[in-house]
PDB file of C-alpha atoms in Angstrom:
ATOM      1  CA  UNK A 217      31.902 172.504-236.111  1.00 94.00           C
ATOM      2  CA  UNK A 218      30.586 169.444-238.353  1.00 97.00           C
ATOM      3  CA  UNK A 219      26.990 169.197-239.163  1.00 98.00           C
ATOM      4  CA  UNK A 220      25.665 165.696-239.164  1.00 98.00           C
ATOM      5  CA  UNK A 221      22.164 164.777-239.620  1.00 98.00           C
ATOM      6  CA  UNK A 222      21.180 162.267-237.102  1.00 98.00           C
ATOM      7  CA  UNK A 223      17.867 160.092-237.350  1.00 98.00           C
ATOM      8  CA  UNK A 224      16.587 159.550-233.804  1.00 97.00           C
ATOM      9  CA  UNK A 225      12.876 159.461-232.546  1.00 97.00           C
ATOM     10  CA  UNK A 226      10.766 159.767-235.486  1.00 97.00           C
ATOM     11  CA  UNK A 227      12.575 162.677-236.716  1.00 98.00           C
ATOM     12  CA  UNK A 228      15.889 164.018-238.623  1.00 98.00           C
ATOM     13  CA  UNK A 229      17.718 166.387-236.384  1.00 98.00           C
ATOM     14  CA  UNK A 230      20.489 168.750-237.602  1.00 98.00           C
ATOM     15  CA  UNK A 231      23.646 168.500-235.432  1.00 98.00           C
ATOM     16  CA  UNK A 232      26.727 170.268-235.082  1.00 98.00           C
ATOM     17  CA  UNK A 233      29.775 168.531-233.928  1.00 98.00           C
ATOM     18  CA  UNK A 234      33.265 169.628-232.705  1.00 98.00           C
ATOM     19  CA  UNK A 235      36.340 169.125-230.358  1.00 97.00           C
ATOM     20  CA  UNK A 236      37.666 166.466-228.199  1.00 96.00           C
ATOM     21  CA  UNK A 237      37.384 165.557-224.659  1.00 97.00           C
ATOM     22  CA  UNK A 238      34.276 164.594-222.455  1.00 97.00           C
ATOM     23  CA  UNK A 239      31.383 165.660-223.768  1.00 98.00           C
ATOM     24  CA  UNK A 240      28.779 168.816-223.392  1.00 98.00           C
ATOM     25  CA  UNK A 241      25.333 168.864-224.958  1.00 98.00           C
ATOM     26  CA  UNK A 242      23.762 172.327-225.946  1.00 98.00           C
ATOM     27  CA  UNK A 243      20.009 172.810-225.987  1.00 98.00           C
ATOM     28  CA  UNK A 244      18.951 176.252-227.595  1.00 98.00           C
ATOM     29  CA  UNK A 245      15.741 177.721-227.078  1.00 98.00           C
ATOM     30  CA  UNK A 246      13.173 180.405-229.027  1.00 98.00           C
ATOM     31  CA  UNK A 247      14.125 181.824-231.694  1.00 98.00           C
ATOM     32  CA  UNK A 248      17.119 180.271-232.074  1.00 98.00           C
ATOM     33  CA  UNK A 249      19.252 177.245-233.375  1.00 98.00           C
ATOM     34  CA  UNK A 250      22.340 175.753-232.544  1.00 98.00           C
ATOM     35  CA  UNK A 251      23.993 178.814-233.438  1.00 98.00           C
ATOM     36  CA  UNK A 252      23.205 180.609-230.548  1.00 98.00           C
ATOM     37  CA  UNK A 253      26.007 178.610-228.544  1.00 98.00           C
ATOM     38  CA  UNK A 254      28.357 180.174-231.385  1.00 98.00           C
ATOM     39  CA  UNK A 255      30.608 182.320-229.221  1.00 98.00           C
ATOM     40  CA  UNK A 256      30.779 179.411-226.767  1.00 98.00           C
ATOM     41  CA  UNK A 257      31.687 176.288-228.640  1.00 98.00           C
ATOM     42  CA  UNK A 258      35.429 177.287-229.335  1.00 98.00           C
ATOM     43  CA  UNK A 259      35.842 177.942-225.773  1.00 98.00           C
ATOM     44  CA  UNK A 260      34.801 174.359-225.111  1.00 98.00           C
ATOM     45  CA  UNK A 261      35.685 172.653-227.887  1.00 97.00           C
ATOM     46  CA  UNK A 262      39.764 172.373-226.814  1.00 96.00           C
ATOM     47  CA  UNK A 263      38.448 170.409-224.116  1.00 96.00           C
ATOM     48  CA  UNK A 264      35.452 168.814-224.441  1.00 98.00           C
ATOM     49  CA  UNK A 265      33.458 167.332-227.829  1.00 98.00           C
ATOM     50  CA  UNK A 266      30.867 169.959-228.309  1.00 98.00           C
ATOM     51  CA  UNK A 267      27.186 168.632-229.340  1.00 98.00           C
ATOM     52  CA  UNK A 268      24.627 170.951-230.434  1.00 98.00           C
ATOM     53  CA  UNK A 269      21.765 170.523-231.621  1.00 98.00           C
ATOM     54  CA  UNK A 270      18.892 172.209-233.514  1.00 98.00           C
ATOM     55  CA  UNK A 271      15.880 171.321-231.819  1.00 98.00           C
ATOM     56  CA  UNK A 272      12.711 168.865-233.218  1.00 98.00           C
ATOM     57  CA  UNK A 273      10.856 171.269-235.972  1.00 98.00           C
ATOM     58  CA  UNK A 274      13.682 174.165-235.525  1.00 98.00           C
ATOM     59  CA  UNK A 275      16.610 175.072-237.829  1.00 98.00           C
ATOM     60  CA  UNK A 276      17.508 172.735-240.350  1.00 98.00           C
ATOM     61  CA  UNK A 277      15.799 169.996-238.312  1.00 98.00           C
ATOM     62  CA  UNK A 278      13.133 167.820-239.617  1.00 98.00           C
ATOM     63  CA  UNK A 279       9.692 170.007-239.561  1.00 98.00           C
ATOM     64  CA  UNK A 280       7.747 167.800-237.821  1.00 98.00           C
ATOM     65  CA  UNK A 281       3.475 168.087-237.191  1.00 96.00           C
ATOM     66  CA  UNK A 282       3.874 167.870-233.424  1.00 96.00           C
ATOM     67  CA  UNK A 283       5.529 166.643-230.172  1.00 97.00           C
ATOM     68  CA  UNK A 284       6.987 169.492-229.353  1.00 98.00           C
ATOM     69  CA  UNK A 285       6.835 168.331-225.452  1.00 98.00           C
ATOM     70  CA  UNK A 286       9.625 167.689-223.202  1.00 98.00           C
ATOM     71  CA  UNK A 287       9.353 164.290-222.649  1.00 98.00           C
ATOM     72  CA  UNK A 288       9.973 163.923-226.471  1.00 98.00           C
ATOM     73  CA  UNK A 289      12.750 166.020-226.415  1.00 98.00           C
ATOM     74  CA  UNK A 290      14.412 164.505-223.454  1.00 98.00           C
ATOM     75  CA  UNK A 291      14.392 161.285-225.830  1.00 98.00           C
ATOM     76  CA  UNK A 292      15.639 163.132-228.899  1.00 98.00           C
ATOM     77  CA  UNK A 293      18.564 163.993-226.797  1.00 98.00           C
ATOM     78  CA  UNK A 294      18.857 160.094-225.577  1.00 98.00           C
ATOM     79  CA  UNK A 295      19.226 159.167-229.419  1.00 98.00           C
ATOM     80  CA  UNK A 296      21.659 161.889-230.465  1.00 98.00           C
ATOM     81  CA  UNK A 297      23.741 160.465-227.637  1.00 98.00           C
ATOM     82  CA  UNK A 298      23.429 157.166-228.496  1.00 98.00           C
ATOM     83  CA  UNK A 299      23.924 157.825-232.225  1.00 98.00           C
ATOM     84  CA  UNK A 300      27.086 159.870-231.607  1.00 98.00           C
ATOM     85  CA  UNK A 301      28.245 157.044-229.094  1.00 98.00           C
ATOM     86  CA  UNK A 302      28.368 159.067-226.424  1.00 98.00           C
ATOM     87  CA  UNK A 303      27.408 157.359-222.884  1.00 98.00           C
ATOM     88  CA  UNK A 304      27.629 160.552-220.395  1.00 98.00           C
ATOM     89  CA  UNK A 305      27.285 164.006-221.381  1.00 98.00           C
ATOM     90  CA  UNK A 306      27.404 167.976-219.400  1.00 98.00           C
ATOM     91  CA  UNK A 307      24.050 168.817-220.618  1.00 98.00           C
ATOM     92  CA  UNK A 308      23.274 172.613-220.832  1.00 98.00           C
ATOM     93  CA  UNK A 309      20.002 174.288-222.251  1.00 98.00           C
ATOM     94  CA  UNK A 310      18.258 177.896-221.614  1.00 98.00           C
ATOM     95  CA  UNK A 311      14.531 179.350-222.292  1.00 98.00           C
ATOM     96  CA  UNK A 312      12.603 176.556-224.018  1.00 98.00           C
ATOM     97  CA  UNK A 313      15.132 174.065-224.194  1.00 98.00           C
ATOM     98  CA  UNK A 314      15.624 173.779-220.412  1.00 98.00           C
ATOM     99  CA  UNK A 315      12.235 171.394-219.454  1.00 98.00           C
ATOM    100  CA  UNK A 316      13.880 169.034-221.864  1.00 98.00           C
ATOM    101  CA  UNK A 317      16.978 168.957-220.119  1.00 98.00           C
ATOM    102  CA  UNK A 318      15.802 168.857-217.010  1.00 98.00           C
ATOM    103  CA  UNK A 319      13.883 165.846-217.647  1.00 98.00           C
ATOM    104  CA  UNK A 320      16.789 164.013-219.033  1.00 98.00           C
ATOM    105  CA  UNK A 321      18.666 164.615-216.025  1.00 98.00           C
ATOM    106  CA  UNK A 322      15.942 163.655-213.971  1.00 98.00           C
ATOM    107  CA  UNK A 323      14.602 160.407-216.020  1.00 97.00           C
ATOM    108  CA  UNK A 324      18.247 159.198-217.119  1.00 98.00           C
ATOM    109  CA  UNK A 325      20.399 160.241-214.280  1.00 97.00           C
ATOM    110  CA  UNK A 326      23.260 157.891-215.689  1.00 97.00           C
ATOM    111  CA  UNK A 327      23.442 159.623-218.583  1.00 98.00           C
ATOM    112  CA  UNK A 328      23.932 163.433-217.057  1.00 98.00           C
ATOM    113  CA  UNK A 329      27.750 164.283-215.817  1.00 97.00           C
ATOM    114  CA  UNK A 330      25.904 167.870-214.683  1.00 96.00           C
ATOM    115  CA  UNK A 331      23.038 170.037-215.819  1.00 98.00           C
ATOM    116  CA  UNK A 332      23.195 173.517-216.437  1.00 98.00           C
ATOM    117  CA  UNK A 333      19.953 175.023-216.800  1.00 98.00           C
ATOM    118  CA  UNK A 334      20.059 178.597-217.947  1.00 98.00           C
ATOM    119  CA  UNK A 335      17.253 181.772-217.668  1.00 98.00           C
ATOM    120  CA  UNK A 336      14.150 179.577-217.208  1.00 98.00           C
ATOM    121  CA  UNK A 337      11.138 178.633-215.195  1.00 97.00           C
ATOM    122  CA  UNK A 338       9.759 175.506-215.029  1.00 97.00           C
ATOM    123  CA  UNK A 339       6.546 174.712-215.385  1.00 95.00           C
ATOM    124  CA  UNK A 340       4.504 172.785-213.069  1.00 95.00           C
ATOM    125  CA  UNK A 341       6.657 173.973-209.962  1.00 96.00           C
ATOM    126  CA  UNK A 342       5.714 175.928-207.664  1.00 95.00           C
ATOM    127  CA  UNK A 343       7.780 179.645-207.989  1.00 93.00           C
ATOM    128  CA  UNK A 344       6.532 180.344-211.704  1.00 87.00           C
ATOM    129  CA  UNK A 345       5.744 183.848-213.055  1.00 86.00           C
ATOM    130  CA  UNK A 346       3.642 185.374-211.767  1.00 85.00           C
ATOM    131  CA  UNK A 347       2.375 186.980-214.656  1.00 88.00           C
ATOM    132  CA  UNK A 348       3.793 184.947-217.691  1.00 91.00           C
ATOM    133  CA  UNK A 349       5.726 187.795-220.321  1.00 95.00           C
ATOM    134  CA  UNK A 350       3.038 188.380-222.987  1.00 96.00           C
ATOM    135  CA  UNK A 351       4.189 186.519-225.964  1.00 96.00           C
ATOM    136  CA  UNK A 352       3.622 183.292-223.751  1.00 96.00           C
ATOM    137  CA  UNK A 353      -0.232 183.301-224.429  1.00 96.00           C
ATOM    138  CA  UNK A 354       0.166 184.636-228.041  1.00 98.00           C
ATOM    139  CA  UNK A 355       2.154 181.802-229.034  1.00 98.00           C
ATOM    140  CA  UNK A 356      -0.258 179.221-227.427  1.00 97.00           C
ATOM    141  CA  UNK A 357      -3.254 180.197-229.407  1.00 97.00           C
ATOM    142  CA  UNK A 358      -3.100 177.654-231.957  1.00 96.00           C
ATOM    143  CA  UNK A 359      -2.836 178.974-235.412  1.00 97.00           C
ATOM    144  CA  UNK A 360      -2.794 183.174-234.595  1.00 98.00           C
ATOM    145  CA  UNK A 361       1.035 183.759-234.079  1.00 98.00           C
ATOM    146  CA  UNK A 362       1.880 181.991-237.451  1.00 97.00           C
ATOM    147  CA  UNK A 363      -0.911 184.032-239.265  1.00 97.00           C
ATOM    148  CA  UNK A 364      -0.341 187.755-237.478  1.00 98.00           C
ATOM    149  CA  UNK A 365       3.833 187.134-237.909  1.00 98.00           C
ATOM    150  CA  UNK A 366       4.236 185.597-241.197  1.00 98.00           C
ATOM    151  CA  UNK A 367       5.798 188.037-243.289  1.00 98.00           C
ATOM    152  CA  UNK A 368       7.115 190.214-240.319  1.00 98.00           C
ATOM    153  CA  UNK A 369       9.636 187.230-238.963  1.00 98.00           C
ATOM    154  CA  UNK A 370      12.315 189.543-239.619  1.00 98.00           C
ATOM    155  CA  UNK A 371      11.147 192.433-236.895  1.00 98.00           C
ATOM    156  CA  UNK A 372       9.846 189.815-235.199  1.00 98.00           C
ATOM    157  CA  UNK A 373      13.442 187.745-234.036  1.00 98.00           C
ATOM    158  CA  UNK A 374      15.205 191.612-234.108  1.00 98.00           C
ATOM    159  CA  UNK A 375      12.774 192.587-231.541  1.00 98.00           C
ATOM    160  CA  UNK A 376      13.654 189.165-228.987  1.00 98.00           C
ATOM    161  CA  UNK A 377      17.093 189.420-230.017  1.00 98.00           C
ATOM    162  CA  UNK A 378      17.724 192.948-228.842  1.00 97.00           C
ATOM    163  CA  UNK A 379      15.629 192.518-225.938  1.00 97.00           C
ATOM    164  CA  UNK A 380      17.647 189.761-224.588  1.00 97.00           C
ATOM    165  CA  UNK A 381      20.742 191.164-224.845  1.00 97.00           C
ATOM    166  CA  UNK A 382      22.730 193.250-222.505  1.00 96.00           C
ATOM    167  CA  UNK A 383      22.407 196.944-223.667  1.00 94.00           C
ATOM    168  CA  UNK A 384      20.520 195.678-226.614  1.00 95.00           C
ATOM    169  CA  UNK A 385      23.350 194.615-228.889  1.00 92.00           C
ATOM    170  CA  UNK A 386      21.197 191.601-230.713  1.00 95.00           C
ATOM    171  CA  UNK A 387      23.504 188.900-231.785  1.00 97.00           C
ATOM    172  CA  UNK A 388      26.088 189.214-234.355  1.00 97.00           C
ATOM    173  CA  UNK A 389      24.812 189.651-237.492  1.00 97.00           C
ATOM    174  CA  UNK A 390      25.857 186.258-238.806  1.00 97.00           C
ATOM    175  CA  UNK A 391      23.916 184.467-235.732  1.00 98.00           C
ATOM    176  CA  UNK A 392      20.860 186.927-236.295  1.00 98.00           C
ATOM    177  CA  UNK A 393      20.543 186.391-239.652  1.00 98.00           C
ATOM    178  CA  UNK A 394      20.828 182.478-239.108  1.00 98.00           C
ATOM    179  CA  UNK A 395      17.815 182.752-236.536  1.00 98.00           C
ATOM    180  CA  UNK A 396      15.867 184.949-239.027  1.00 98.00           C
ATOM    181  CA  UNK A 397      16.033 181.818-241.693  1.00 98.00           C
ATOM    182  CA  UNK A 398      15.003 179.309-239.525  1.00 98.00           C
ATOM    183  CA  UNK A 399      12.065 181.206-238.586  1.00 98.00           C
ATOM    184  CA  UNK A 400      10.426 182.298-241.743  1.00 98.00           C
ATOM    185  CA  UNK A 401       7.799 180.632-243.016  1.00 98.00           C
ATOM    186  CA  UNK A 402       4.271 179.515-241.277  1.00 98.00           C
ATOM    187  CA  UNK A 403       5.421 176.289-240.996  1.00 98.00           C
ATOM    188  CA  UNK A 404       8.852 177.256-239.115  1.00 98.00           C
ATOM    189  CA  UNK A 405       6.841 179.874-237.088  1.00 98.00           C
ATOM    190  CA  UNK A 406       4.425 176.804-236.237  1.00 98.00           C
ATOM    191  CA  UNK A 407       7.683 174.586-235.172  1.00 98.00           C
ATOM    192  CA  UNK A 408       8.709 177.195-233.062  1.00 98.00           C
ATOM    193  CA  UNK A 409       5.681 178.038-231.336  1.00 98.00           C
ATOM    194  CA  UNK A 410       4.841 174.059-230.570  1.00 98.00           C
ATOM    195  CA  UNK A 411       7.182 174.804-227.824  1.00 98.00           C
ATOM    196  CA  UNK A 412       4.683 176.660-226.023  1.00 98.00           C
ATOM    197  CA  UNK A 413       1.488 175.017-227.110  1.00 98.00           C
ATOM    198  CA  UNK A 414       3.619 172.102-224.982  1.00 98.00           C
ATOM    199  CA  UNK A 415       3.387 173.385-222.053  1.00 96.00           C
ATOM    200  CA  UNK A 416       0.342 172.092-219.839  1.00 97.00           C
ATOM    201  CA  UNK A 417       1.986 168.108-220.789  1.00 97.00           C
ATOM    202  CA  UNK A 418       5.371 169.429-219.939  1.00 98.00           C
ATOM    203  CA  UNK A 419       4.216 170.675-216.169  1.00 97.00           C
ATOM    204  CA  UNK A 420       2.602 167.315-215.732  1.00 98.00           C
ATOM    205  CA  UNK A 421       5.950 165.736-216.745  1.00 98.00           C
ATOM    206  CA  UNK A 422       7.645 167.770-214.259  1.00 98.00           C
ATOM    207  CA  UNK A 423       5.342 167.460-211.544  1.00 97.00           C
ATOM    208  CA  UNK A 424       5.644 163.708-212.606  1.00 97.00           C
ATOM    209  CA  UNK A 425       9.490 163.312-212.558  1.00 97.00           C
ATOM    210  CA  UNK A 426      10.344 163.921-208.529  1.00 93.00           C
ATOM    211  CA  UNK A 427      13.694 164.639-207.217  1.00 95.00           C
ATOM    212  CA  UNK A 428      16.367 165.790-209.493  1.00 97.00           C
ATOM    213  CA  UNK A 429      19.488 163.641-208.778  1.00 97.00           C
ATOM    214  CA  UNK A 430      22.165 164.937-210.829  1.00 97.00           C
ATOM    215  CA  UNK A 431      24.477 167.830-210.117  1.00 97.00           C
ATOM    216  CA  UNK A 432      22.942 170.791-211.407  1.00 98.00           C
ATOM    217  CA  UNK A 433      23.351 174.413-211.832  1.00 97.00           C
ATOM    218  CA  UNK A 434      20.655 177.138-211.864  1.00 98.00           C
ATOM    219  CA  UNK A 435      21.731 180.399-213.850  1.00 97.00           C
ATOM    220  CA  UNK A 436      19.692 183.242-213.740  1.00 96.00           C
ATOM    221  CA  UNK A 437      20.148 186.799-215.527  1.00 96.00           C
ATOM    222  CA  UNK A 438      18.192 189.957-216.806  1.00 91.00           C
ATOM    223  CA  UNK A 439      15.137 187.507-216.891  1.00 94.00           C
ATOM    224  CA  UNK A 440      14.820 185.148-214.073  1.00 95.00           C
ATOM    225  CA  UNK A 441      17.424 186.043-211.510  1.00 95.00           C
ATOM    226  CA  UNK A 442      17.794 183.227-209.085  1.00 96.00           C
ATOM    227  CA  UNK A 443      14.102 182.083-209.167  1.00 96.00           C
ATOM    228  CA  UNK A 444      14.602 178.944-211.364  1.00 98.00           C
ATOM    229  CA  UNK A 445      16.895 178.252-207.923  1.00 97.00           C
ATOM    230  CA  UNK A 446      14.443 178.642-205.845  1.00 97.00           C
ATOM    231  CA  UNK A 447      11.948 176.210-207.804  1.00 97.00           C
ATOM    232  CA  UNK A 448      14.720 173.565-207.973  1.00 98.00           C
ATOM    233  CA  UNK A 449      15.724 173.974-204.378  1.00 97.00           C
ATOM    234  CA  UNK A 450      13.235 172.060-202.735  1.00 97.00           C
ATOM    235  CA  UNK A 451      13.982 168.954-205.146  1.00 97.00           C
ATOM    236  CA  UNK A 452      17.477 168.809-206.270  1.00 97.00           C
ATOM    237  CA  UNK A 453      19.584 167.582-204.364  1.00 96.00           C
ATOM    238  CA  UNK A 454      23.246 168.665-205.759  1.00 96.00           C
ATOM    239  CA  UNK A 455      21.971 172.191-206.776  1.00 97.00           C
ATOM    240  CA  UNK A 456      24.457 174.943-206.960  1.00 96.00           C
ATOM    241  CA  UNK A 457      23.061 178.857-208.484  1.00 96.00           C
ATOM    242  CA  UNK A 458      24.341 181.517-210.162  1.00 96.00           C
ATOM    243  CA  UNK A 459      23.333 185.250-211.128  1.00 96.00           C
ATOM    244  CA  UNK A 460      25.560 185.943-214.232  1.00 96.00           C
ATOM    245  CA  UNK A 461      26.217 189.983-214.228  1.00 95.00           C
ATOM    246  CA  UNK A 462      26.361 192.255-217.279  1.00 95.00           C
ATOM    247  CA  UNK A 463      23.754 189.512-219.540  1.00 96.00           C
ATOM    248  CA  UNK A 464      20.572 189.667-220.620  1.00 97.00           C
ATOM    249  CA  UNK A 465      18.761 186.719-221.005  1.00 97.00           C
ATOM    250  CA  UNK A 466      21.039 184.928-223.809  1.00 98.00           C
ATOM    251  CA  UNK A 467      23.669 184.553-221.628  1.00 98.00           C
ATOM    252  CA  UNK A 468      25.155 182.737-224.544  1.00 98.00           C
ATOM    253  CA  UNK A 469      25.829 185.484-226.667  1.00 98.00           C
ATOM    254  CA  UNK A 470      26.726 187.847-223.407  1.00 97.00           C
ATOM    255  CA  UNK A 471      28.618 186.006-221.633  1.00 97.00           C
ATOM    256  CA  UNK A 472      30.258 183.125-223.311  1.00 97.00           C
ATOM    257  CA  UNK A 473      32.872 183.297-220.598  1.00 97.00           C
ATOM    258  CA  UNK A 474      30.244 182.157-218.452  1.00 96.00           C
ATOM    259  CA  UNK A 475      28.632 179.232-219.828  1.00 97.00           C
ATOM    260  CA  UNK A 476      32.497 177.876-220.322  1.00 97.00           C
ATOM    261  CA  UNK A 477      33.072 178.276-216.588  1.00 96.00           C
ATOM    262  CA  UNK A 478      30.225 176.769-216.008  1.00 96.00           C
ATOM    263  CA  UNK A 479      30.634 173.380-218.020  1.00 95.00           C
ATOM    264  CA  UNK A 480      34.213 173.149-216.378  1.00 92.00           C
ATOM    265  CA  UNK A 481      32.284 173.852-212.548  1.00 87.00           C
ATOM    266  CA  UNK A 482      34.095 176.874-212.005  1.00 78.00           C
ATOM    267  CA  UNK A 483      33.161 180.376-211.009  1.00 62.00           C
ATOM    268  CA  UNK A 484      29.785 178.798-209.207  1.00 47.00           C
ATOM    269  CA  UNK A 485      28.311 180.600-206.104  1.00 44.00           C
ATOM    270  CA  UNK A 486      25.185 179.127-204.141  1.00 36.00           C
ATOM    271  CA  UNK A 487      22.312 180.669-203.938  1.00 33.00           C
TER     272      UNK A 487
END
C-alpha cells in the first residue's frame, strides 16, 4: 500500500493506496487507523484499488480542533474520492466509522457501488442499545477521558483490542502497536474521542437523511448481532444481513475472509 496525503475539507488526511480494479473505500473506527483493514487489503487489492483512510484527527491525519461529526466525514470521503479520481466506490466502515458511511451512501447515492456497514448502531434510529457499553459516556465528557488515560494509552488500546477479538487474540503486534502510536498523547486521545462527543449532531443527521437507496449490507458479530439490520430494515431498501461466526467485533482482523466476500457480494444471507 502507498501512503498519500490528500488535502480535502479543511484538513490533511493520511491515505493508503493499493491494487487495481473498481474501487473499495475502508472506514476504520476507535482505536484504530487504516491499519486495521491490514489482513484484508491484499485480499482485495488483486481485484479492486484499495482506499483507506485514516480518519479526520486519527493516525497520521491532520489533528484537527473539531468536526468530528458524520456529516463532515461523509464529505472527507467525497474529497478523497474526488482527489484520487475515483467516481464510484464499495464503501465499507465498522464502529465509529459507519454513521459516516452511511450518510455518504444515503446523501450521494451516485457515488456508492454498495455499503457495507460493519458491528454498529446507528444513532438516531430507533433499535439502539439499550444500555450504551460504558466507555460511550466516558468518552463524551469533554476533557475527562484525555486527562484519566493519558499516560495509560498503552493498557488502554490492549484492553479494546483483546476485547474485540475472537478468543482475545488482540491484533498482531505490528497493527497493535500502530494503534498504540496514534493514540498517545492528549491531543490524539482528544481526536479520538471527538467521535463520540459527535454523536447527538450525527442522530439528527440520520434522522435527517431518510431512505437509504444504495445496496447495502448489515454485518453483525460478538457486538451487535443482526440489530444494525433491524434498524436499517425499515429504511433501506436493497438491504441484505449477515452474522459473521467465530469474530469478535473487529471482524477485520477475525475474519478477513469475510469482509473480502463481502466487497465481491458473496457469502451474503438475509436477515
Amino acid at each position: 500500500m502507498e501512503l498519500r496525503r490528500i488535502e480535502t475539507n479543511g484538513t490533511a488526511l493520511n491515505v493508503a493506496v493499493g491494487g487495481d480494479g473498481p474501487a473499495v473505500l475502508l472506514l476504520h473506527g476507535w482505536p484504530h487507523t487504516w491499519r486495521l483493514w491490514s489482513l484484508a487489503a491484499p485480499l482485495l487489492a488483486p481485484d479492486h484499488r484499495v482506499v483507506a483512510p485514516d480518519l479526520r484527527g486519527l493516525g497520521d491525519s491532520a489533528r484537527v480542533p473539531d468536526r468530528f461529526d458524520a456529516v463532515t466525514g461523509a464529505d472527507d470521503m467525497l474529497g478523497v474520492l474526488d482527489a484520487l479520481g475515483i467516481d464510484r466506490a464499495h464503501v465499507v466502515a465498522i464502529d465509529a466509522g459507519v454513521p459516516a458511511a452511511f450518510l455518504l451512501g444515503a446523501r450521494h447515492p451516485g457515488r456508492v457501488r454498495r455499503l457495507v456497514l460493519m458491528e454498529a448502531l446507528l444513532p438516531g434510529l430507533p433499535g439502539g442499545f439499550a444500555a450504551p457499553p460504558w466507555w460511550f459516556g466516558f468518552h463524551a465528557v469533554p476533557g475527562l477521558a484525555e486527562t484519566v488515560l493519558e499516560g495509560h494509552e498503552a493498557e488502554y488500546v490492549d484492553w479494546f483490542l483483546e476485547a474485540g477479538t475472537h478468543g482475545g487474540g488482540g491484533a498482531p503486534a505490528d497493527v497493535r502497536d500502530a494503534f498504540v502510536r496514534a493514540y498517545t498523547g492528549r491531543d490524539a486521545l482528544r481526536c479520538g474521542f471527538g467521535y463520540y462527543r459527535a454523536a447527538a449532531q450525527n442522530a439528527d443527521a440520520v434522522r435527517a437523511a431518510g431512505r437509504l437507496g444504495v445496496p447495502t449490507v448489515a454485518v453483525g458479530a460478538a457486538a451487535v448481532g443482526d440489530r444494525l439490520y433491524r434498524q436499517l430494515e425499515p429504511i433501506a431498501e436493497h438491504l441484505d444481513g449477515e452474522v459473521v461466526g467465530d469474530s469478535g467485533h473487529l471482524v477485520p482482523l477475525d475474519r478477513p475472509d469475510v469482509v473480502a466476500a463481502l466487497v465481491r457480494g458473496q457469502g451474503v444471507t438475509s436477515g
